PDB file of C-alpha atoms in Angstrom:
ATOM      1  CA  UNK A 932      -5.638  -0.464   1.982  1.00 67.00           C
ATOM      2  CA  UNK A 933      -6.134   1.737  -1.049  1.00 72.00           C
ATOM      3  CA  UNK A 934      -4.714   4.668   0.959  1.00 75.00           C
ATOM      4  CA  UNK A 935      -1.629   2.621   1.793  1.00 77.00           C
ATOM      5  CA  UNK A 936      -1.283   1.529  -1.825  1.00 82.00           C
ATOM      6  CA  UNK A 937      -1.351   5.128  -3.064  1.00 82.00           C
ATOM      7  CA  UNK A 938       0.943   6.481  -0.364  1.00 83.00           C
ATOM      8  CA  UNK A 939       3.542   3.747  -0.018  1.00 83.00           C
ATOM      9  CA  UNK A 940       3.509   1.598  -3.137  1.00 85.00           C
ATOM     10  CA  UNK A 941       2.821   4.335  -5.697  1.00 87.00           C
ATOM     11  CA  UNK A 942       4.935   6.688  -3.548  1.00 86.00           C
ATOM     12  CA  UNK A 943       2.473   9.610  -3.624  1.00 88.00           C
ATOM     13  CA  UNK A 944       4.308  11.652  -0.988  1.00 88.00           C
ATOM     14  CA  UNK A 945       1.797  14.523  -0.934  1.00 89.00           C
ATOM     15  CA  UNK A 946      -1.060  12.122  -0.270  1.00 84.00           C
ATOM     16  CA  UNK A 947       1.082  10.281   2.243  1.00 81.00           C
ATOM     17  CA  UNK A 948       2.002  13.454   4.151  1.00 83.00           C
ATOM     18  CA  UNK A 949      -1.425  15.116   4.098  1.00 83.00           C
ATOM     19  CA  UNK A 950      -3.823  12.162   4.343  1.00 79.00           C
ATOM     20  CA  UNK A 951      -2.279   8.888   5.450  1.00 74.00           C
ATOM     21  CA  UNK A 952       0.256  10.004   8.059  1.00 74.00           C
ATOM     22  CA  UNK A 953      -2.207  12.052  10.131  1.00 80.00           C
ATOM     23  CA  UNK A 954      -4.852   9.315  10.280  1.00 74.00           C
ATOM     24  CA  UNK A 955      -3.482   7.234  13.141  1.00 69.00           C
ATOM     25  CA  UNK A 956      -0.568   5.297  14.544  1.00 73.00           C
ATOM     26  CA  UNK A 957      -1.881   2.019  13.150  1.00 77.00           C
ATOM     27  CA  UNK A 958      -1.809   3.245   9.562  1.00 74.00           C
ATOM     28  CA  UNK A 959       1.664   4.691  10.147  1.00 78.00           C
ATOM     29  CA  UNK A 960       2.868   1.359  11.535  1.00 87.00           C
ATOM     30  CA  UNK A 961       1.447  -0.519   8.536  1.00 85.00           C
ATOM     31  CA  UNK A 962       3.116   1.932   6.144  1.00 85.00           C
ATOM     32  CA  UNK A 963       6.474   1.542   7.888  1.00 90.00           C
ATOM     33  CA  UNK A 964       6.162  -2.223   7.571  1.00 90.00           C
ATOM     34  CA  UNK A 965       5.419  -1.869   3.853  1.00 86.00           C
ATOM     35  CA  UNK A 966       8.502   0.350   3.453  1.00 86.00           C
ATOM     36  CA  UNK A 967      10.637  -2.108   5.425  1.00 90.00           C
ATOM     37  CA  UNK A 968       9.694  -5.061   3.249  1.00 88.00           C
ATOM     38  CA  UNK A 969      10.294  -3.471  -0.203  1.00 86.00           C
ATOM     39  CA  UNK A 970       6.968  -4.217  -1.910  1.00 85.00           C
ATOM     40  CA  UNK A 971       8.397  -3.535  -5.375  1.00 88.00           C
ATOM     41  CA  UNK A 972      10.931  -6.352  -5.032  1.00 91.00           C
ATOM     42  CA  UNK A 973       8.311  -8.670  -3.539  1.00 88.00           C
ATOM     43  CA  UNK A 974       5.915  -7.944  -6.399  1.00 90.00           C
ATOM     44  CA  UNK A 975       8.669  -8.379  -9.030  1.00 93.00           C
ATOM     45  CA  UNK A 976       9.456 -11.888  -7.739  1.00 94.00           C
ATOM     46  CA  UNK A 977       5.893 -13.073  -8.300  1.00 93.00           C
ATOM     47  CA  UNK A 978       4.947 -14.981 -11.451  1.00 96.00           C
ATOM     48  CA  UNK A 979       3.328 -12.775 -14.089  1.00 96.00           C
ATOM     49  CA  UNK A 980      -0.074 -14.410 -13.617  1.00 95.00           C
ATOM     50  CA  UNK A 981      -0.043 -13.567  -9.892  1.00 94.00           C
ATOM     51  CA  UNK A 982       1.100  -9.975 -10.543  1.00 92.00           C
ATOM     52  CA  UNK A 983      -1.766  -9.525 -13.001  1.00 92.00           C
ATOM     53  CA  UNK A 984      -4.238 -10.953 -10.491  1.00 91.00           C
ATOM     54  CA  UNK A 985      -2.996  -8.669  -7.700  1.00 86.00           C
ATOM     55  CA  UNK A 986      -2.823  -5.544  -9.884  1.00 84.00           C
ATOM     56  CA  UNK A 987      -6.279  -6.151 -11.337  1.00 86.00           C
ATOM     57  CA  UNK A 988      -7.985  -7.065  -8.072  1.00 83.00           C
ATOM     58  CA  UNK A 989     -11.359  -5.358  -7.750  1.00 79.00           C
ATOM     59  CA  UNK A 990     -10.851  -4.895  -4.009  1.00 77.00           C
ATOM     60  CA  UNK A 991      -8.737  -1.784  -4.716  1.00 72.00           C
ATOM     61  CA  UNK A 992     -11.873  -0.097  -6.026  1.00 72.00           C
ATOM     62  CA  UNK A 993     -13.836  -0.122  -2.787  1.00 68.00           C
ATOM     63  CA  UNK A 994     -11.860  -1.166   0.316  1.00 61.00           C
ATOM     64  CA  UNK A 995     -10.994   1.560   2.821  1.00 65.00           C
ATOM     65  CA  UNK A 996      -9.184   1.391   6.165  1.00 59.00           C
ATOM     66  CA  UNK A 997     -11.190   3.304   8.728  1.00 57.00           C
ATOM     67  CA  UNK A 998      -9.617   4.511  11.976  1.00 53.00           C
TER      68      UNK A 998
END
């Protein structure tokens, strides 16, 4: 999930093109779904306390999607 966060939410296109896209069709599908649902708008609609909880979640430090 951290890969998807970097590539699609933070819009790191170099990382997206060279790391995420080649991994597998599943990761590509998940990324397309993220793009389709506009995560920035979704996040902006959340109450501040929820945004802080999501942004500060420790899971981003160690979770990895493995093909």
